[in-house]
Amino acid sequence: MTRVLALLVMTLSMLLYGYANSMSSGTPGGPQDKGDWVELAPGMRYQIKEGGVNLEYTPPLFTEEGVKRFETFTRDQAARAASEEEKEFWNEQIAFVKEQYTNWADEDRVVKILEYALLSRFPLPQT
């Protein structure tokens, strides 16, 4: 059962990685334009480039400390934002990260969801 659970978590993480890549968004990056990805915390990284910033998330890896670090980062970016649209972008990002952390921090809920997903896709034989 542990092996199956580990496989499910790995599969789900890979699916979410693809989802995270599609979540990349652009906003003005400011004077520190770089092309390299910077890991802000486990499961969270960003890339500041000319004309924007890309964010990448992997929610199963979020930690309480990482969420706090991300919140500090987004608050700094929102304070530097030139328009209300940019400020809203950063507020949406922190809201998303906090929501995902809340969902993934409850291990019992995650296990039940993964069990349900597995059993609904591959039901156990009745005999």
Short mmCIF file of N, CA and C in Angstrom, two decimals:
data_model
loop_
_atom_site.label_atom_id
_atom_site.label_comp_id
_atom_site.label_asym_id
_atom_site.label_seq_id
_atom_site.Cartn_x
_atom_site.Cartn_y
_atom_site.Cartn_z
N MET A 1 0.83 -1.19 0.00
CA MET A 1 0.00 0.00 0.00
C MET A 1 0.88 1.26 0.00
N THR A 2 1.99 1.24 0.73
CA THR A 2 2.87 2.40 0.77
C THR A 2 3.47 2.67 -0.61
N ARG A 3 3.81 1.60 -1.30
CA ARG A 3 4.37 1.74 -2.64
C ARG A 3 3.36 2.37 -3.59
N VAL A 4 2.10 1.94 -3.48
CA VAL A 4 1.03 2.49 -4.32
C VAL A 4 0.83 3.97 -4.00
N LEU A 5 0.83 4.29 -2.72
CA LEU A 5 0.65 5.68 -2.30
C LEU A 5 1.79 6.55 -2.82
N ALA A 6 3.01 6.06 -2.72
CA ALA A 6 4.16 6.82 -3.22
C ALA A 6 4.05 7.02 -4.73
N LEU A 7 3.61 6.00 -5.44
CA LEU A 7 3.43 6.11 -6.89
C LEU A 7 2.36 7.14 -7.22
N LEU A 8 1.27 7.13 -6.46
CA LEU A 8 0.20 8.10 -6.67
C LEU A 8 0.68 9.52 -6.43
N VAL A 9 1.41 9.72 -5.36
CA VAL A 9 1.92 11.06 -5.05
C VAL A 9 2.86 11.52 -6.15
N MET A 10 3.73 10.63 -6.62
CA MET A 10 4.66 10.99 -7.67
C MET A 10 3.90 11.33 -8.96
N THR A 11 2.90 10.55 -9.31
CA THR A 11 2.11 10.81 -10.51
C THR A 11 1.37 12.13 -10.40
N LEU A 12 0.76 12.35 -9.25
CA LEU A 12 0.04 13.59 -9.03
C LEU A 12 0.99 14.79 -9.06
N SER A 13 2.18 14.62 -8.50
CA SER A 13 3.17 15.70 -8.53
C SER A 13 3.56 16.03 -9.96
N MET A 14 3.73 15.00 -10.78
CA MET A 14 4.09 15.23 -12.18
C MET A 14 2.97 15.95 -12.91
N LEU A 15 1.72 15.57 -12.63
CA LEU A 15 0.58 16.25 -13.24
C LEU A 15 0.54 17.71 -12.80
N LEU A 16 0.76 17.93 -11.52
CA LEU A 16 0.74 19.29 -11.01
C LEU A 16 1.92 20.10 -11.55
N TYR A 17 3.04 19.44 -11.81
CA TYR A 17 4.18 20.15 -12.39
C TYR A 17 3.79 20.72 -13.75
N GLY A 18 3.07 19.93 -14.53
CA GLY A 18 2.58 20.42 -15.81
C GLY A 18 1.60 21.56 -15.61
N TYR A 19 0.76 21.45 -14.60
CA TYR A 19 -0.17 22.52 -14.26
C TYR A 19 0.59 23.76 -13.82
N ALA A 20 1.64 23.58 -13.05
CA ALA A 20 2.44 24.72 -12.59
C ALA A 20 3.09 25.43 -13.76
N ASN A 21 3.57 24.66 -14.72
CA ASN A 21 4.18 25.29 -15.88
C ASN A 21 3.17 26.12 -16.66
N SER A 22 1.92 25.67 -16.70
CA SER A 22 0.91 26.44 -17.39
C SER A 22 0.46 27.65 -16.58
N MET A 23 0.80 27.69 -15.27
CA MET A 23 0.43 28.80 -14.41
C MET A 23 1.39 29.98 -14.55
N SER A 24 2.48 29.80 -15.25
CA SER A 24 3.45 30.89 -15.38
C SER A 24 2.77 32.12 -15.94
N SER A 25 2.99 33.25 -15.28
CA SER A 25 2.34 34.50 -15.66
C SER A 25 3.38 35.58 -15.78
N GLY A 26 3.06 36.59 -16.54
CA GLY A 26 4.02 37.67 -16.71
C GLY A 26 3.53 38.99 -16.12
N THR A 27 4.42 39.66 -15.41
CA THR A 27 4.20 41.03 -14.95
C THR A 27 5.55 41.71 -15.00
N PRO A 28 5.56 43.02 -14.99
CA PRO A 28 6.85 43.70 -15.04
C PRO A 28 7.78 43.25 -13.93
N GLY A 29 9.04 43.05 -14.28
CA GLY A 29 10.00 42.52 -13.33
C GLY A 29 10.83 43.55 -12.60
N GLY A 30 10.91 44.74 -13.09
CA GLY A 30 11.70 45.74 -12.39
C GLY A 30 13.15 45.73 -12.82
N PRO A 31 14.01 46.39 -12.04
CA PRO A 31 15.39 46.59 -12.44
C PRO A 31 16.28 45.36 -12.32
N GLN A 32 15.86 44.33 -11.63
CA GLN A 32 16.72 43.17 -11.38
C GLN A 32 16.52 42.09 -12.44
N ASP A 33 16.35 42.46 -13.69
CA ASP A 33 16.08 41.50 -14.75
C ASP A 33 17.17 40.45 -14.83
N LYS A 34 16.75 39.19 -14.79
CA LYS A 34 17.64 38.04 -14.88
C LYS A 34 16.97 36.99 -15.75
N GLY A 35 17.72 36.02 -16.18
CA GLY A 35 17.14 34.94 -16.95
C GLY A 35 17.11 33.64 -16.19
N ASP A 36 17.72 33.59 -15.02
CA ASP A 36 17.83 32.35 -14.27
C ASP A 36 16.63 32.15 -13.35
N TRP A 37 16.27 30.89 -13.15
CA TRP A 37 15.22 30.56 -12.19
C TRP A 37 15.82 30.63 -10.80
N VAL A 38 15.07 31.21 -9.87
CA VAL A 38 15.49 31.33 -8.48
C VAL A 38 14.50 30.56 -7.63
N GLU A 39 15.03 29.60 -6.85
CA GLU A 39 14.14 28.85 -5.95
C GLU A 39 13.93 29.69 -4.70
N LEU A 40 12.68 30.06 -4.49
CA LEU A 40 12.32 30.88 -3.35
C LEU A 40 12.13 30.02 -2.11
N ALA A 41 11.53 28.86 -2.30
CA ALA A 41 11.26 27.91 -1.23
C ALA A 41 10.93 26.58 -1.91
N PRO A 42 10.87 25.49 -1.13
CA PRO A 42 10.51 24.21 -1.75
C PRO A 42 9.17 24.32 -2.49
N GLY A 43 9.18 23.96 -3.75
CA GLY A 43 7.96 23.98 -4.55
C GLY A 43 7.62 25.33 -5.16
N MET A 44 8.47 26.34 -4.94
CA MET A 44 8.19 27.68 -5.47
C MET A 44 9.46 28.28 -6.05
N ARG A 45 9.37 28.71 -7.28
CA ARG A 45 10.50 29.39 -7.87
C ARG A 45 10.01 30.47 -8.83
N TYR A 46 10.89 31.40 -9.13
CA TYR A 46 10.52 32.49 -10.03
C TYR A 46 11.67 32.82 -10.95
N GLN A 47 11.32 33.49 -12.03
CA GLN A 47 12.30 33.93 -13.01
C GLN A 47 11.94 35.35 -13.40
N ILE A 48 12.81 36.27 -13.11
CA ILE A 48 12.59 37.66 -13.50
C ILE A 48 13.35 37.88 -14.79
N LYS A 49 12.63 38.40 -15.77
CA LYS A 49 13.23 38.65 -17.06
C LYS A 49 12.73 39.99 -17.58
N GLU A 50 13.27 40.43 -18.66
CA GLU A 50 12.88 41.72 -19.21
C GLU A 50 11.38 41.73 -19.51
N GLY A 51 10.68 42.63 -18.87
CA GLY A 51 9.26 42.78 -19.12
C GLY A 51 8.36 41.84 -18.35
N GLY A 52 8.87 41.04 -17.44
CA GLY A 52 7.96 40.15 -16.72
C GLY A 52 8.63 39.25 -15.71
N VAL A 53 7.80 38.48 -15.07
CA VAL A 53 8.26 37.49 -14.10
C VAL A 53 7.43 36.23 -14.32
N ASN A 54 8.09 35.09 -14.27
CA ASN A 54 7.41 33.80 -14.36
C ASN A 54 7.45 33.16 -12.98
N LEU A 55 6.34 32.59 -12.60
CA LEU A 55 6.25 31.86 -11.33
C LEU A 55 5.95 30.41 -11.63
N GLU A 56 6.53 29.52 -10.84
CA GLU A 56 6.28 28.10 -11.02
C GLU A 56 6.02 27.49 -9.65
N TYR A 57 4.95 26.70 -9.55
CA TYR A 57 4.54 26.11 -8.27
C TYR A 57 4.49 24.59 -8.37
N THR A 58 4.79 23.95 -7.27
CA THR A 58 4.57 22.52 -7.10
C THR A 58 3.95 22.35 -5.72
N PRO A 59 2.62 22.48 -5.60
CA PRO A 59 1.95 22.53 -4.30
C PRO A 59 2.26 21.41 -3.31
N PRO A 60 2.45 20.16 -3.74
CA PRO A 60 2.71 19.15 -2.71
C PRO A 60 3.99 19.41 -1.92
N LEU A 61 4.88 20.23 -2.43
CA LEU A 61 6.15 20.50 -1.76
C LEU A 61 6.12 21.71 -0.85
N PHE A 62 4.99 22.43 -0.80
CA PHE A 62 4.91 23.65 0.01
C PHE A 62 5.12 23.33 1.49
N THR A 63 5.81 24.23 2.18
CA THR A 63 5.98 24.14 3.63
C THR A 63 5.48 25.44 4.24
N GLU A 64 5.24 25.43 5.55
CA GLU A 64 4.77 26.63 6.22
C GLU A 64 5.80 27.75 6.07
N GLU A 65 7.06 27.42 6.27
CA GLU A 65 8.13 28.41 6.14
C GLU A 65 8.22 28.94 4.70
N GLY A 66 8.06 28.05 3.74
CA GLY A 66 8.11 28.46 2.34
C GLY A 66 6.97 29.40 1.98
N VAL A 67 5.78 29.13 2.51
CA VAL A 67 4.63 30.00 2.25
C VAL A 67 4.88 31.38 2.84
N LYS A 68 5.47 31.42 4.05
CA LYS A 68 5.80 32.72 4.67
C LYS A 68 6.82 33.47 3.82
N ARG A 69 7.84 32.75 3.32
CA ARG A 69 8.86 33.37 2.48
C ARG A 69 8.24 33.91 1.18
N PHE A 70 7.33 33.12 0.62
CA PHE A 70 6.66 33.55 -0.61
C PHE A 70 5.78 34.77 -0.35
N GLU A 71 5.11 34.78 0.80
CA GLU A 71 4.26 35.92 1.13
C GLU A 71 5.10 37.19 1.27
N THR A 72 6.25 37.09 1.90
CA THR A 72 7.14 38.25 2.03
C THR A 72 7.59 38.73 0.65
N PHE A 73 7.96 37.79 -0.21
CA PHE A 73 8.39 38.11 -1.57
C PHE A 73 7.27 38.81 -2.34
N THR A 74 6.05 38.26 -2.28
CA THR A 74 4.95 38.86 -3.04
C THR A 74 4.54 40.22 -2.48
N ARG A 75 4.62 40.38 -1.17
CA ARG A 75 4.29 41.69 -0.57
C ARG A 75 5.31 42.74 -1.06
N ASP A 76 6.59 42.37 -1.12
CA ASP A 76 7.61 43.29 -1.65
C ASP A 76 7.33 43.65 -3.11
N GLN A 77 6.99 42.64 -3.90
CA GLN A 77 6.71 42.87 -5.31
C GLN A 77 5.46 43.73 -5.49
N ALA A 78 4.44 43.49 -4.67
CA ALA A 78 3.21 44.29 -4.75
C ALA A 78 3.48 45.74 -4.36
N ALA A 79 4.36 45.94 -3.37
CA ALA A 79 4.70 47.30 -2.95
C ALA A 79 5.43 48.06 -4.06
N ARG A 80 6.19 47.34 -4.87
CA ARG A 80 6.93 47.96 -5.98
C ARG A 80 6.08 48.14 -7.23
N ALA A 81 4.91 47.48 -7.25
CA ALA A 81 4.07 47.48 -8.45
C ALA A 81 3.64 48.90 -8.81
N ALA A 82 3.64 49.16 -10.10
CA ALA A 82 3.30 50.49 -10.57
C ALA A 82 1.79 50.67 -10.79
N SER A 83 1.10 49.57 -11.05
CA SER A 83 -0.34 49.68 -11.33
C SER A 83 -1.15 48.79 -10.40
N GLU A 84 -2.43 49.05 -10.35
CA GLU A 84 -3.34 48.24 -9.54
C GLU A 84 -3.43 46.82 -10.10
N GLU A 85 -3.30 46.69 -11.41
CA GLU A 85 -3.35 45.37 -12.05
C GLU A 85 -2.19 44.49 -11.55
N GLU A 86 -1.01 45.07 -11.45
CA GLU A 86 0.15 44.33 -10.95
C GLU A 86 -0.04 43.95 -9.48
N LYS A 87 -0.54 44.88 -8.69
CA LYS A 87 -0.79 44.59 -7.28
C LYS A 87 -1.79 43.45 -7.12
N GLU A 88 -2.83 43.48 -7.95
CA GLU A 88 -3.83 42.40 -7.91
C GLU A 88 -3.21 41.06 -8.30
N PHE A 89 -2.32 41.08 -9.30
CA PHE A 89 -1.63 39.86 -9.72
C PHE A 89 -0.90 39.24 -8.53
N TRP A 90 -0.13 40.04 -7.80
CA TRP A 90 0.64 39.52 -6.68
C TRP A 90 -0.26 39.05 -5.55
N ASN A 91 -1.36 39.75 -5.31
CA ASN A 91 -2.31 39.31 -4.28
C ASN A 91 -2.97 37.99 -4.65
N GLU A 92 -3.26 37.80 -5.94
CA GLU A 92 -3.82 36.53 -6.40
C GLU A 92 -2.82 35.39 -6.21
N GLN A 93 -1.54 35.67 -6.44
CA GLN A 93 -0.53 34.63 -6.29
C GLN A 93 -0.42 34.16 -4.85
N ILE A 94 -0.40 35.10 -3.90
CA ILE A 94 -0.29 34.70 -2.50
C ILE A 94 -1.56 33.97 -2.05
N ALA A 95 -2.72 34.40 -2.54
CA ALA A 95 -3.97 33.72 -2.19
C ALA A 95 -3.95 32.28 -2.71
N PHE A 96 -3.44 32.08 -3.94
CA PHE A 96 -3.35 30.74 -4.51
C PHE A 96 -2.43 29.85 -3.68
N VAL A 97 -1.25 30.38 -3.34
CA VAL A 97 -0.27 29.59 -2.59
C VAL A 97 -0.82 29.22 -1.22
N LYS A 98 -1.45 30.16 -0.54
CA LYS A 98 -2.02 29.87 0.79
C LYS A 98 -3.13 28.82 0.70
N GLU A 99 -3.96 28.92 -0.33
CA GLU A 99 -5.04 27.94 -0.50
C GLU A 99 -4.47 26.55 -0.77
N GLN A 100 -3.48 26.47 -1.65
CA GLN A 100 -2.87 25.19 -1.95
C GLN A 100 -2.17 24.59 -0.74
N TYR A 101 -1.50 25.44 0.04
CA TYR A 101 -0.83 24.94 1.24
C TYR A 101 -1.86 24.36 2.21
N THR A 102 -2.97 25.05 2.39
CA THR A 102 -4.03 24.56 3.28
C THR A 102 -4.53 23.21 2.80
N ASN A 103 -4.73 23.07 1.50
CA ASN A 103 -5.24 21.80 0.96
C ASN A 103 -4.24 20.66 1.12
N TRP A 104 -2.97 20.93 0.85
CA TRP A 104 -1.97 19.87 0.86
C TRP A 104 -1.38 19.60 2.24
N ALA A 105 -1.59 20.49 3.20
CA ALA A 105 -1.03 20.30 4.54
C ALA A 105 -1.80 19.24 5.32
N ASP A 106 -3.04 18.99 4.96
CA ASP A 106 -3.86 17.99 5.65
C ASP A 106 -3.58 16.62 5.02
N GLU A 107 -2.65 15.89 5.62
CA GLU A 107 -2.21 14.61 5.04
C GLU A 107 -3.33 13.60 4.93
N ASP A 108 -4.22 13.54 5.93
CA ASP A 108 -5.33 12.59 5.87
C ASP A 108 -6.23 12.87 4.67
N ARG A 109 -6.50 14.15 4.43
CA ARG A 109 -7.35 14.51 3.29
C ARG A 109 -6.67 14.13 1.99
N VAL A 110 -5.38 14.38 1.87
CA VAL A 110 -4.66 14.06 0.64
C VAL A 110 -4.68 12.55 0.39
N VAL A 111 -4.43 11.77 1.43
CA VAL A 111 -4.44 10.31 1.27
C VAL A 111 -5.83 9.83 0.85
N LYS A 112 -6.88 10.36 1.48
CA LYS A 112 -8.24 9.96 1.11
C LYS A 112 -8.56 10.33 -0.33
N ILE A 113 -8.15 11.50 -0.75
CA ILE A 113 -8.40 11.93 -2.13
C ILE A 113 -7.65 11.03 -3.11
N LEU A 114 -6.39 10.73 -2.80
CA LEU A 114 -5.61 9.85 -3.69
C LEU A 114 -6.19 8.44 -3.72
N GLU A 115 -6.62 7.94 -2.56
CA GLU A 115 -7.26 6.62 -2.52
C GLU A 115 -8.53 6.62 -3.36
N TYR A 116 -9.35 7.67 -3.19
CA TYR A 116 -10.59 7.75 -3.97
C TYR A 116 -10.28 7.81 -5.46
N ALA A 117 -9.29 8.64 -5.84
CA ALA A 117 -8.93 8.77 -7.25
C ALA A 117 -8.46 7.43 -7.82
N LEU A 118 -7.65 6.72 -7.06
CA LEU A 118 -7.15 5.42 -7.52
C LEU A 118 -8.28 4.40 -7.62
N LEU A 119 -9.10 4.32 -6.57
CA LEU A 119 -10.16 3.31 -6.56
C LEU A 119 -11.27 3.63 -7.55
N SER A 120 -11.51 4.89 -7.84
CA SER A 120 -12.53 5.22 -8.83
C SER A 120 -12.04 4.89 -10.24
N ARG A 121 -10.74 4.94 -10.42
CA ARG A 121 -10.16 4.62 -11.73
C ARG A 121 -9.90 3.13 -11.89
N PHE A 122 -9.45 2.49 -10.80
CA PHE A 122 -9.12 1.07 -10.83
C PHE A 122 -9.80 0.41 -9.61
N PRO A 123 -11.06 0.09 -9.69
CA PRO A 123 -11.77 -0.47 -8.54
C PRO A 123 -11.20 -1.83 -8.11
N LEU A 124 -11.26 -2.08 -6.81
CA LEU A 124 -10.81 -3.36 -6.28
C LEU A 124 -11.81 -4.45 -6.64
N PRO A 125 -11.33 -5.66 -6.94
CA PRO A 125 -12.26 -6.76 -7.23
C PRO A 125 -13.11 -7.06 -5.99
N GLN A 126 -14.36 -7.41 -6.22
CA GLN A 126 -15.29 -7.69 -5.11
C GLN A 126 -15.09 -9.07 -4.49
N THR A 127 -14.39 -9.96 -5.17
CA THR A 127 -14.20 -11.32 -4.61
C THR A 127 -12.85 -11.47 -4.00
#
